[in-house]
Tab-separated table of C-alpha atoms and ligand atoms in Angstrom:
chain	number	residue	atom	x	y	z
A	1	UNK	CA	-60.338	208.702	-147.359
A	2	UNK	CA	-57.174	209.103	-149.329
A	3	UNK	CA	-54.403	206.184	-148.527
A	4	UNK	CA	-51.255	206.618	-148.342
A	5	UNK	CA	-49.521	204.765	-151.619
A	6	UNK	CA	-47.508	202.312	-151.758
A	7	UNK	CA	-45.873	203.364	-155.067
A	8	UNK	CA	-43.390	204.757	-153.927
A	9	UNK	CA	-40.602	203.983	-156.386
A	10	UNK	CA	-37.884	203.007	-154.902
A	11	UNK	CA	-36.168	204.755	-157.261
A	12	UNK	CA	-35.850	208.393	-156.759
A	13	UNK	CA	-36.590	209.789	-160.309
A	14	UNK	CA	-35.346	212.382	-160.904
A	15	UNK	CA	-36.620	215.400	-163.481
A	16	UNK	CA	-33.745	217.778	-165.283
A	17	UNK	CA	-34.269	221.101	-165.708
A	18	UNK	CA	-32.660	223.159	-168.160
A	19	UNK	CA	-33.038	226.051	-171.134
A	20	UNK	CA	-32.373	223.508	-173.039
A	21	UNK	CA	-33.505	219.717	-174.166
A	22	UNK	CA	-31.021	217.239	-174.316
A	23	UNK	CA	-32.366	216.100	-177.655
A	24	UNK	CA	-32.526	218.618	-181.127
A	25	UNK	CA	-34.459	218.532	-184.150
A	26	UNK	CA	-31.897	217.003	-187.575
A	27	UNK	CA	-34.201	216.127	-190.685
A	28	UNK	CA	-37.141	216.467	-189.046
A	29	UNK	CA	-36.494	213.275	-186.621
A	30	UNK	CA	-35.544	214.133	-182.328
A	31	UNK	CA	-31.225	213.558	-182.464
A	32	UNK	CA	-29.529	213.639	-178.826
A	33	UNK	CA	-26.490	216.759	-178.351
A	34	UNK	CA	-23.454	215.407	-177.884
A	35	UNK	CA	-21.558	216.840	-174.740
A	36	UNK	CA	-20.866	215.294	-171.633
A	37	UNK	CA	-22.886	216.444	-169.562
A	38	UNK	CA	-26.142	215.137	-172.111
A	39	UNK	CA	-24.826	212.652	-171.830
A	40	UNK	CA	-23.526	211.320	-167.950
A	41	UNK	CA	-26.927	212.316	-166.922
A	42	UNK	CA	-28.895	209.863	-170.110
A	43	UNK	CA	-27.426	207.211	-168.223
A	44	UNK	CA	-28.874	208.595	-164.420
A	45	UNK	CA	-32.511	208.937	-165.800
A	46	UNK	CA	-32.728	206.136	-168.366
A	47	UNK	CA	-31.979	203.751	-164.948
A	48	UNK	CA	-34.852	206.298	-162.628
A	49	UNK	CA	-37.336	206.601	-164.523
A	50	UNK	CA	-36.105	210.569	-165.209
A	51	UNK	CA	-37.867	213.143	-167.420
A	52	UNK	CA	-36.657	215.706	-168.779
A	53	UNK	CA	-38.442	219.805	-169.536
A	54	UNK	CA	-36.607	222.274	-171.843
A	55	UNK	CA	-36.784	224.361	-175.013
A	56	UNK	CA	-36.222	222.237	-178.208
A	57	UNK	CA	-34.269	225.404	-179.605
A	58	UNK	CA	-36.673	226.581	-181.786
A	59	UNK	CA	-39.750	228.994	-181.956
A	60	UNK	CA	-42.680	228.254	-181.136
A	61	UNK	CA	-42.292	224.725	-181.771
A	62	UNK	CA	-45.537	223.220	-180.021
A	63	UNK	CA	-45.451	219.818	-179.227
A	64	UNK	CA	-45.795	217.094	-176.914
A	65	UNK	CA	-44.230	215.496	-174.710
A	66	UNK	CA	-42.715	212.153	-176.021
A	67	UNK	CA	-40.328	209.898	-175.210
A	68	UNK	CA	-36.557	209.322	-176.695
A	69	UNK	CA	-35.057	206.889	-175.791
A	70	UNK	CA	-36.470	205.513	-172.651
A	71	UNK	CA	-36.338	209.213	-171.227
A	72	UNK	CA	-39.669	211.334	-171.570
A	73	UNK	CA	-38.634	214.929	-173.077
A	74	UNK	CA	-40.828	217.309	-171.743
A	75	UNK	CA	-40.649	220.434	-174.338
A	76	UNK	CA	-41.617	224.010	-172.834
A	77	UNK	CA	-42.345	225.825	-175.836
A	78	UNK	CA	-41.154	229.219	-176.187
A	79	UNK	CA	-42.264	232.230	-178.670
A	80	UNK	CA	-40.215	235.039	-180.958
A	81	UNK	CA	-40.846	236.967	-178.633
A	82	UNK	CA	-39.695	234.736	-175.786
A	83	UNK	CA	-36.835	234.168	-177.895
A	84	UNK	CA	-36.071	237.199	-177.735
A	85	UNK	CA	-36.374	239.097	-174.485
A	86	UNK	CA	-35.751	236.075	-172.425
A	87	UNK	CA	-33.014	234.012	-174.768
A	88	UNK	CA	-31.204	236.797	-176.271
A	89	UNK	CA	-32.557	239.673	-174.569
A	90	UNK	CA	-32.566	238.660	-169.994
A	91	UNK	CA	-30.430	235.668	-169.998
A	92	UNK	CA	-27.696	237.036	-172.859
A	93	UNK	CA	-27.660	240.479	-172.751
A	94	UNK	CA	-27.615	241.156	-168.575
A	95	UNK	CA	-26.959	237.907	-166.555
A	96	UNK	CA	-24.147	236.710	-168.789
A	97	UNK	CA	-21.623	239.087	-168.804
A	98	UNK	CA	-23.223	240.269	-165.798
A	99	UNK	CA	-22.280	236.943	-164.401
A	100	UNK	CA	-18.902	237.289	-166.345
A	101	UNK	CA	-17.592	240.317	-164.551
A	102	UNK	CA	-18.287	242.484	-167.046
A	103	UNK	CA	-16.402	242.098	-169.139
A	104	UNK	CA	-18.676	243.279	-172.259
A	105	UNK	CA	-21.580	245.780	-169.795
A	106	UNK	CA	-24.755	243.653	-168.705
A	107	UNK	CA	-27.745	245.790	-170.344
A	108	UNK	CA	-30.242	245.874	-168.167
A	109	UNK	CA	-34.428	246.668	-168.963
A	110	UNK	CA	-37.118	246.181	-167.721
A	111	UNK	CA	-38.549	244.930	-169.974
A	112	UNK	CA	-36.440	242.205	-170.364
A	113	UNK	CA	-36.879	241.815	-165.984
A	114	UNK	CA	-41.081	240.839	-166.555
A	115	UNK	CA	-40.525	238.491	-169.458
A	116	UNK	CA	-37.237	236.062	-167.910
A	117	UNK	CA	-39.962	236.187	-164.842
A	118	UNK	CA	-42.271	234.429	-166.607
A	119	UNK	CA	-40.765	232.112	-168.871
A	120	UNK	CA	-39.645	231.418	-165.349
A	121	UNK	CA	-42.052	230.019	-164.137
A	122	UNK	CA	-43.487	228.065	-167.788
A	123	UNK	CA	-40.803	225.787	-166.897
A	124	UNK	CA	-41.346	225.358	-162.905
A	125	UNK	CA	-44.636	224.562	-164.953
A	126	UNK	CA	-43.497	222.418	-166.568
A	127	UNK	CA	-42.653	220.860	-164.592
A	128	UNK	CA	-44.916	220.377	-162.139
A	129	UNK	CA	-46.766	218.676	-164.215
A	130	UNK	CA	-44.388	216.046	-165.123
A	131	UNK	CA	-43.197	215.345	-161.595
A	132	UNK	CA	-44.354	212.480	-158.663
A	133	UNK	CA	-44.270	213.375	-155.132
A	134	UNK	CA	-40.718	211.963	-153.469
A	135	UNK	CA	-39.618	212.938	-156.842
A	136	UNK	CA	-35.472	215.376	-157.077
A	137	UNK	CA	-35.799	217.994	-160.238
A	138	UNK	CA	-32.073	219.311	-160.434
A	139	UNK	CA	-32.669	222.810	-161.838
A	140	UNK	CA	-29.887	223.937	-164.695
A	141	UNK	CA	-28.406	227.112	-164.689
A	142	UNK	CA	-27.930	231.481	-164.737
A	143	UNK	CA	-31.489	230.889	-167.749
A	144	UNK	CA	-33.998	229.347	-164.923
A	145	UNK	CA	-32.706	231.326	-161.452
A	146	UNK	CA	-36.557	231.603	-160.362
A	147	UNK	CA	-37.446	228.085	-161.019
A	148	UNK	CA	-36.324	226.409	-157.567
A	149	UNK	CA	-39.227	229.196	-155.794
A	150	UNK	CA	-41.141	228.695	-157.855
A	151	UNK	CA	-40.835	225.417	-157.248
A	152	UNK	CA	-40.564	225.161	-153.078
A	153	UNK	CA	-44.648	227.306	-153.146
A	154	UNK	CA	-45.882	224.537	-155.683
A	155	UNK	CA	-44.877	222.467	-153.852
A	156	UNK	CA	-43.687	223.065	-150.813
A	157	UNK	CA	-41.644	219.845	-149.379
A	158	UNK	CA	-40.424	218.859	-153.453
A	159	UNK	CA	-36.271	217.913	-153.064
A	160	UNK	CA	-35.401	220.822	-154.753
A	161	UNK	CA	-31.363	221.432	-156.398
A	162	UNK	CA	-29.582	223.579	-158.074
A	163	UNK	CA	-26.543	223.166	-160.584
A	164	UNK	CA	-24.961	226.628	-161.891
A	165	UNK	CA	-22.615	226.018	-165.200
A	166	UNK	CA	-20.849	230.190	-164.869
A	167	UNK	CA	-19.721	231.676	-162.806
A	168	UNK	CA	-21.709	234.230	-160.267
A	169	UNK	CA	-20.328	237.375	-159.542
A	170	UNK	CA	-18.802	238.450	-157.332
A	171	UNK	CA	-21.362	240.439	-154.531
A	172	UNK	CA	-19.864	243.824	-155.936
A	173	UNK	CA	-20.163	243.280	-159.748
A	174	UNK	CA	-23.189	241.347	-159.064
A	175	UNK	CA	-25.360	243.993	-157.231
A	176	UNK	CA	-25.430	246.064	-159.977
A	177	UNK	CA	-28.306	243.859	-160.449
A	178	UNK	CA	-31.572	245.953	-159.707
A	179	UNK	CA	-33.067	242.535	-160.138
A	180	UNK	CA	-30.232	241.156	-157.291
A	181	UNK	CA	-32.601	240.307	-154.813
A	182	UNK	CA	-35.610	238.705	-157.152
A	183	UNK	CA	-33.038	236.427	-158.206
A	184	UNK	CA	-31.710	235.169	-154.879
A	185	UNK	CA	-35.157	234.584	-153.263
A	186	UNK	CA	-35.501	232.522	-156.380
A	187	UNK	CA	-32.436	230.336	-156.336
A	188	UNK	CA	-32.374	230.303	-152.242
A	189	UNK	CA	-35.803	228.469	-152.874
A	190	UNK	CA	-33.104	225.500	-153.088
A	191	UNK	CA	-32.115	222.937	-150.998
A	192	UNK	CA	-28.851	222.260	-152.466
A	193	UNK	CA	-26.809	224.528	-154.115
A	194	UNK	CA	-24.036	223.764	-156.111
A	195	UNK	CA	-21.020	226.052	-158.146
A	196	UNK	CA	-18.812	225.183	-161.022
A	197	UNK	CA	-15.630	226.248	-158.085
A	198	UNK	CA	-14.514	227.294	-154.587
A	199	UNK	CA	-15.000	231.000	-155.417
A	200	UNK	CA	-18.134	231.030	-156.955
A	201	UNK	CA	-19.611	228.782	-154.152
A	202	UNK	CA	-18.143	231.845	-151.267
A	203	UNK	CA	-19.220	234.716	-153.917
A	204	UNK	CA	-23.203	233.114	-153.297
A	205	UNK	CA	-22.632	232.755	-149.870
A	206	UNK	CA	-21.694	236.151	-149.392
A	207	UNK	CA	-24.477	237.742	-151.660
A	208	UNK	CA	-27.268	235.483	-150.101
A	209	UNK	CA	-26.533	236.699	-146.767
A	210	UNK	CA	-25.819	240.563	-147.494
A	211	UNK	CA	-28.937	241.029	-150.247
A	212	UNK	CA	-31.489	238.717	-149.029
A	213	UNK	CA	-31.413	238.386	-145.288
A	214	UNK	CA	-29.978	234.971	-145.719
A	215	UNK	CA	-28.378	233.567	-142.586
A	216	UNK	CA	-25.367	232.266	-142.163
A	217	UNK	CA	-25.257	228.293	-140.726
A	218	UNK	CA	-21.456	228.098	-141.379
A	219	UNK	CA	-19.189	228.383	-144.542
A	220	UNK	CA	-21.292	225.757	-147.033
A	221	UNK	CA	-24.782	226.139	-144.533
A	222	UNK	CA	-27.528	228.561	-144.751
A	223	UNK	CA	-30.942	229.598	-143.112
A	224	UNK	CA	-33.595	231.085	-145.351
A	225	UNK	CA	-37.074	231.364	-144.543
A	226	UNK	CA	-36.934	228.365	-141.991
A	227	UNK	CA	-35.128	225.732	-144.582
A	228	UNK	CA	-31.347	224.600	-144.370
A	229	UNK	CA	-29.305	224.891	-147.193
A	230	UNK	CA	-26.319	223.929	-148.540
A	231	UNK	CA	-24.208	224.927	-151.064
A	232	UNK	CA	-21.276	223.299	-152.134
A	233	UNK	CA	-18.608	223.008	-155.153
A	234	UNK	CA	-18.961	220.736	-158.115
A	235	UNK	CA	-16.890	220.875	-160.920
A	236	UNK	CA	-17.991	219.612	-163.643
A	237	UNK	CA	-15.665	217.019	-165.697
A	238	UNK	CA	-15.645	215.417	-169.365
A	239	UNK	CA	-15.979	211.880	-169.697
A	240	UNK	CA	-11.476	210.847	-170.111
A	241	UNK	CA	-12.333	207.681	-171.746
A	242	UNK	CA	-13.783	208.864	-174.657
A	243	UNK	CA	-10.832	211.378	-175.845
A	244	UNK	CA	-8.152	209.172	-174.225
A	245	UNK	CA	-9.541	205.808	-176.512
A	246	UNK	CA	-9.800	208.436	-179.724
A	247	UNK	CA	-6.586	210.101	-179.177
A	248	UNK	CA	-4.980	206.370	-179.114
A	249	UNK	CA	-7.379	205.301	-182.483
A	250	UNK	CA	-5.155	204.829	-185.305
A	251	UNK	CA	-7.713	207.060	-187.771
A	252	UNK	CA	-7.004	210.019	-185.475
A	253	UNK	CA	-2.951	209.176	-185.201
A	254	UNK	CA	-3.345	209.614	-189.026
A	255	UNK	CA	-5.284	212.297	-189.216
A	256	UNK	CA	-3.285	214.440	-186.345
A	257	UNK	CA	-0.294	213.926	-188.711
A	258	UNK	CA	-2.361	214.635	-192.004
A	259	UNK	CA	-3.276	217.920	-189.809
A	260	UNK	CA	-0.562	219.215	-189.189
A	261	UNK	CA	1.308	218.379	-192.910
A	262	UNK	CA	-1.934	219.942	-194.478
A	263	UNK	CA	-0.423	223.631	-191.339
A	264	UNK	CA	2.934	223.247	-193.364
A	265	UNK	CA	4.827	221.101	-190.566
A	266	UNK	CA	5.272	224.526	-188.418
A	267	UNK	CA	8.026	223.778	-185.302
A	268	UNK	CA	5.222	224.907	-182.807
A	269	UNK	CA	2.216	223.982	-183.475
A	270	UNK	CA	-0.609	226.152	-181.257
A	271	UNK	CA	-4.553	225.553	-180.898
A	272	UNK	CA	-7.529	227.653	-179.582
A	273	UNK	CA	-10.877	226.525	-179.729
A	274	UNK	CA	-14.441	228.227	-178.413
A	275	UNK	CA	-16.920	229.494	-178.482
A	276	UNK	CA	-16.870	232.254	-180.761
A	277	UNK	CA	-17.606	234.194	-176.951
A	278	UNK	CA	-16.351	237.461	-176.062
A	279	UNK	CA	-15.666	235.554	-172.707
A	280	UNK	CA	-14.042	234.142	-174.394
A	281	UNK	CA	-10.520	235.849	-175.149
A	282	UNK	CA	-9.748	235.467	-178.116
A	283	UNK	CA	-9.323	239.103	-179.828
A	284	UNK	CA	-6.759	239.742	-177.005
A	285	UNK	CA	-4.588	235.591	-177.680
A	286	UNK	CA	-4.438	236.799	-181.589
A	287	UNK	CA	-3.012	240.709	-179.145
A	288	UNK	CA	-0.869	238.052	-177.309
A	289	UNK	CA	0.453	235.054	-181.008
A	290	UNK	CA	0.514	238.842	-182.626
A	291	UNK	CA	3.876	239.811	-179.802
A	292	UNK	CA	5.417	237.402	-180.018
A	293	UNK	CA	6.648	237.512	-183.727
A	294	UNK	CA	6.685	240.474	-183.717
A	295	UNK	CA	9.917	240.464	-181.412
A	296	UNK	CA	11.097	237.600	-184.382
A	297	UNK	CA	9.644	238.336	-187.054
A	298	UNK	CA	12.662	236.346	-188.729
A	299	UNK	CA	11.169	233.019	-186.593
A	300	UNK	CA	7.477	233.670	-187.532
A	301	UNK	CA	6.553	230.576	-189.694
A	302	UNK	CA	7.927	228.388	-186.779
A	303	UNK	CA	4.696	229.081	-185.447
A	304	UNK	CA	0.926	227.635	-186.572
A	305	UNK	CA	-1.896	228.894	-184.205
A	306	UNK	CA	-5.380	227.076	-185.935
A	307	UNK	CA	-8.304	228.869	-184.175
A	308	UNK	CA	-11.689	227.311	-185.005
A	309	UNK	CA	-14.119	229.251	-183.022
A	310	UNK	CA	-17.585	227.747	-183.121
A	311	UNK	CA	-20.558	230.189	-183.892
A	312	UNK	CA	-23.195	231.219	-180.470
A	313	UNK	CA	-25.745	233.650	-180.151
A	314	UNK	CA	-24.904	235.012	-183.545
A	315	UNK	CA	-28.447	237.292	-183.087
A	316	UNK	CA	-26.578	239.816	-180.773
A	317	UNK	CA	-25.135	242.555	-181.898
A	318	UNK	CA	-21.551	241.738	-179.063
A	319	UNK	CA	-20.300	238.267	-180.920
A	320	UNK	CA	-21.405	240.015	-184.455
A	321	UNK	CA	-18.971	243.021	-183.285
A	322	UNK	CA	-16.358	239.980	-181.956
A	323	UNK	CA	-16.444	238.020	-185.033
A	324	UNK	CA	-15.633	241.927	-186.945
A	325	UNK	CA	-12.745	241.884	-185.238
A	326	UNK	CA	-11.916	238.613	-184.554
A	327	UNK	CA	-11.985	238.717	-188.333
A	328	UNK	CA	-9.667	241.802	-188.767
A	329	UNK	CA	-7.508	240.551	-186.274
A	330	UNK	CA	-6.122	237.828	-188.142
A	331	UNK	CA	-5.950	239.973	-191.955
A	332	UNK	CA	-3.275	241.745	-190.330
A	333	UNK	CA	-1.624	238.755	-188.650
A	334	UNK	CA	-1.902	237.123	-192.192
A	335	UNK	CA	-1.371	239.848	-194.358
A	336	UNK	CA	1.855	241.304	-191.786
A	337	UNK	CA	3.543	237.539	-191.751
A	338	UNK	CA	1.706	235.070	-193.932
A	339	UNK	CA	4.353	233.793	-196.534
A	340	UNK	CA	1.800	232.542	-200.241
A	341	UNK	CA	0.510	229.573	-199.158
A	342	UNK	CA	1.272	229.466	-195.519
A	343	UNK	CA	-0.330	232.000	-193.313
A	344	UNK	CA	0.396	232.088	-188.987
A	345	UNK	CA	-2.777	232.102	-188.439
A	346	UNK	CA	-5.220	229.393	-189.466
A	347	UNK	CA	-8.684	230.266	-188.416
A	348	UNK	CA	-12.085	228.607	-188.595
A	349	UNK	CA	-15.412	229.484	-188.289
A	350	UNK	CA	-17.324	226.361	-187.422
A	351	UNK	CA	-17.988	223.604	-185.579
A	352	UNK	CA	-15.734	220.267	-186.099
A	353	UNK	CA	-16.553	217.129	-185.416
A	354	UNK	CA	-15.807	215.179	-181.952
A	355	UNK	CA	-12.472	212.861	-184.057
A	356	UNK	CA	-11.670	215.834	-186.257
A	357	UNK	CA	-11.797	218.026	-182.557
A	358	UNK	CA	-9.836	214.602	-181.569
A	359	UNK	CA	-7.771	214.721	-184.080
A	360	UNK	CA	-6.680	218.731	-183.363
A	361	UNK	CA	-5.937	218.328	-179.914
A	362	UNK	CA	-3.565	215.026	-180.824
A	363	UNK	CA	-1.692	217.290	-183.471
A	364	UNK	CA	-1.593	220.372	-181.377
A	365	UNK	CA	2.149	221.184	-179.150
A	366	UNK	CA	0.755	223.695	-177.044
A	367	UNK	CA	-3.181	224.814	-176.041
A	368	UNK	CA	-4.261	228.026	-175.485
A	369	UNK	CA	-6.881	228.371	-173.275
A	370	UNK	CA	-7.068	231.841	-172.237
A	371	UNK	CA	-10.547	233.153	-171.648
A	372	UNK	CA	-11.081	236.334	-169.838
A	373	UNK	CA	-13.840	235.164	-167.089
A	374	UNK	CA	-14.975	231.149	-167.954
A	375	UNK	CA	-16.762	228.839	-164.745
A	376	UNK	CA	-15.446	225.695	-165.660
A	377	UNK	CA	-13.218	225.809	-169.670
A	378	UNK	CA	-13.658	222.013	-170.447
A	379	UNK	CA	-11.636	222.314	-173.568
A	380	UNK	CA	-8.668	222.268	-171.158
A	381	UNK	CA	-9.860	218.709	-169.381
A	382	UNK	CA	-10.026	217.499	-172.729
A	383	UNK	CA	-7.089	218.652	-174.232
A	384	UNK	CA	-5.082	217.173	-171.211
A	385	UNK	CA	-7.042	213.824	-171.191
A	386	UNK	CA	-6.133	213.411	-175.301
A	387	UNK	CA	-2.216	213.698	-174.635
A	388	UNK	CA	-2.311	209.916	-174.843
A	389	UNK	CA	1.852	210.373	-175.219
A	390	UNK	CA	1.801	212.746	-171.578
A	391	UNK	CA	3.351	215.892	-174.206
A	392	UNK	CA	2.129	219.106	-174.737
A	393	UNK	CA	1.503	222.157	-173.375
A	394	UNK	CA	-1.026	224.323	-171.701
A	395	UNK	CA	-1.542	227.565	-171.001
A	396	UNK	CA	-4.160	228.254	-168.624
A	397	UNK	CA	-5.904	231.588	-167.773
A	398	UNK	CA	-6.098	232.101	-164.581
A	399	UNK	CA	-10.134	233.408	-163.928
A	400	UNK	CA	-10.948	229.496	-166.183
A	401	UNK	CA	-12.992	227.535	-163.265
A	402	UNK	CA	-9.983	224.904	-165.154
A	403	UNK	CA	-7.628	226.729	-162.678
A	404	UNK	CA	-8.354	225.979	-159.701
A	405	UNK	CA	-7.842	221.959	-160.038
A	406	UNK	CA	-5.484	221.895	-163.637
A	407	UNK	CA	-2.554	223.712	-161.526
A	408	UNK	CA	0.271	221.945	-163.600
A	409	UNK	CA	-0.349	224.347	-167.140
A	410	UNK	CA	1.792	227.208	-166.995
A	411	UNK	CA	-1.411	230.363	-165.186
A	412	UNK	CA	-1.384	232.850	-167.404
A	413	UNK	CA	-2.943	236.129	-167.182
A	414	UNK	CA	-5.484	236.481	-170.734
A	415	UNK	CA	-4.766	240.360	-169.221
A	416	UNK	CA	-1.575	240.327	-169.670
A	417	UNK	CA	-0.878	240.387	-173.564
A	418	UNK	CA	3.590	240.044	-173.060
A	419	UNK	CA	3.625	237.336	-170.721
A	420	UNK	CA	0.391	235.563	-172.977
A	421	UNK	CA	3.673	235.952	-174.816
A	422	UNK	CA	6.389	235.416	-173.186
A	423	UNK	CA	4.037	232.161	-171.533
A	424	UNK	CA	3.577	230.030	-175.381
A	425	UNK	CA	7.980	231.610	-175.347
A	426	UNK	CA	8.106	229.714	-173.193
A	427	UNK	CA	5.948	226.626	-173.595
A	428	UNK	CA	7.462	226.593	-177.064
A	429	UNK	CA	10.979	225.869	-175.077
A	430	UNK	CA	9.512	223.461	-172.488
A	431	UNK	CA	12.460	221.312	-172.114
A	432	UNK	CA	10.440	217.347	-173.305
A	433	UNK	CA	11.262	216.301	-169.549
A	434	UNK	CA	8.681	218.875	-167.849
A	435	UNK	CA	6.850	218.410	-170.457
A	436	UNK	CA	6.099	215.798	-169.385
A	437	UNK	CA	5.715	215.955	-166.069
A	438	UNK	CA	3.899	218.861	-166.670
A	439	UNK	CA	1.659	216.271	-168.321
A	440	UNK	CA	0.960	213.547	-166.182
A	441	UNK	CA	0.014	215.610	-163.136
A	442	UNK	CA	-2.351	217.136	-166.248
A	443	UNK	CA	-4.158	213.734	-166.645
A	444	UNK	CA	-4.452	212.510	-162.656
A	445	UNK	CA	-6.083	215.558	-161.514
A	446	UNK	CA	-8.295	215.321	-164.956
A	447	UNK	CA	-8.859	211.430	-164.012
A	448	UNK	CA	-9.300	211.663	-161.003
A	449	UNK	CA	-13.455	212.208	-161.308
A	450	UNK	CA	-14.996	212.523	-164.924
A	451	UNK	CA	-18.092	212.948	-165.511
A	452	UNK	CA	-19.651	210.448	-164.210
A	453	UNK	CA	-18.654	211.184	-160.687
A	454	UNK	CA	-19.888	214.269	-160.747
A	455	UNK	CA	-23.108	213.503	-161.575
A	456	UNK	CA	-23.157	210.743	-158.470
A	457	UNK	CA	-21.773	212.966	-156.877
A	458	UNK	CA	-24.666	216.027	-157.014
A	459	UNK	CA	-26.940	214.041	-157.436
A	460	UNK	CA	-25.954	212.176	-153.559
A	461	UNK	CA	-25.824	215.665	-152.599
A	462	UNK	CA	-29.439	215.477	-154.073
A	463	UNK	CA	-30.854	212.525	-152.130
A	464	UNK	CA	-29.123	213.808	-148.983
A	465	UNK	CA	-30.381	217.822	-148.610
B	1	G6P	C1	-22.588	228.267	-171.859
B	1	G6P	C2	-23.853	227.946	-171.315
B	1	G6P	C3	-25.510	226.496	-171.680
B	1	G6P	C4	-25.254	227.064	-172.936
B	1	G6P	C5	-24.009	227.024	-173.492
B	1	G6P	C6	-24.048	227.190	-174.777
B	1	G6P	O1	-22.223	226.328	-171.861
B	1	G6P	O2	-23.466	227.420	-169.470
B	1	G6P	O3	-26.234	226.677	-170.350
B	1	G6P	O4	-26.912	226.256	-173.063
B	1	G6P	O5	-23.194	227.826	-173.233
B	1	G6P	O6	-24.952	228.212	-175.287
B	1	G6P	P1	-26.115	228.216	-175.804
B	1	G6P	O7	-27.306	229.867	-175.373
B	1	G6P	O8	-25.949	228.222	-177.443
B	1	G6P	O9	-26.978	227.487	-175.058
């Protein structure tokens, strides 16, 4: 006879399942990856003796589970072929462009779909290995959309949450996916599905009803295979205090002044920081900047744009092409408007350490966040959190998830080159009072909920499920 277990933990264990582990291999050691999401979840997992299931980022690297900082790390082995067909293929050649409104055409290949399913199964099995009764599994992002259903089959009573970090596209675009029904059914294995924006939550709700036959229960609830599923917008946030404290530090203040002087003390220092990705609209932004300079070439020297482009997914052809296009545009603008020793665009293709990044935020009068489509965009929030003097102007794309919250920014359509050029001009001439009024509101919005609150909200939803 099996006795009921009396050892059920009082705090439910959380098992995070994500494409990547929160640690990376650096010089033969495991190092916690930077970023708010990891930092917010680590204490939660430490408290609840949780585990993290994910890929090491290294193909064919087969290692046993290990402990890092009090968290069990359960590596999932991805072969070179998985990385090609699952990660670069279906994830970043099919889903990524499709979910970002098809900005570049999504590629649909049957030989990528099989590997997507198989690799999702690897994650589900690895998760099942570390699960105990009563645990909560929390699956992250577009790489793992089939995992909830797979886990549900393995453990029918498990509490399963899913968080999509990127946009969920409108029905008209999502419908193109030949495997749309399977993907929706995969997601519907969850008890709670959370999204960055109301728009994405609504898009999913509609797609699940129209394409998978889920039943309408309420605006935020569905019924599927005898279970209730809750759909919730839960915008991700940052660790504001960390940015605020760093921005106030004398070293960063000094570095910010140095940056300005290295740029030749321009009247208007404009900043863009993005992963080099076609969703970020860096090319359209450069066109807008060039349009502004064209208008009054004699005043071109007043503006200086720093564009930091962080290398990403360099094996995908669309990213390689984008890099070439951007570099050509930068050269053209600098060739046309530069002077010896002084160029209008300073382009850095690299990642920047945290402290240096905050110094750029402190140095910049105007921040350009103009993605063509973006799940949230944390750079916009980071800029506001770093503007401890309450000045500076944020120009924000209406197609970034952050625009649902940061309504005191100058909101622009990033495709409208003339409008973006005009908004830079408007920002450059904005009265200090108006700047302060807007920046205060932005900072208040960002202060209202940090990434730790976000994690708490999500976990509370899961515990109530
Ligand atoms: C986006 C996705 C994440 C992803 C990150 C970096 O933010 O939502 O899931 O990890 O981009 O991309 P990478 O492909 O390098 O993991």
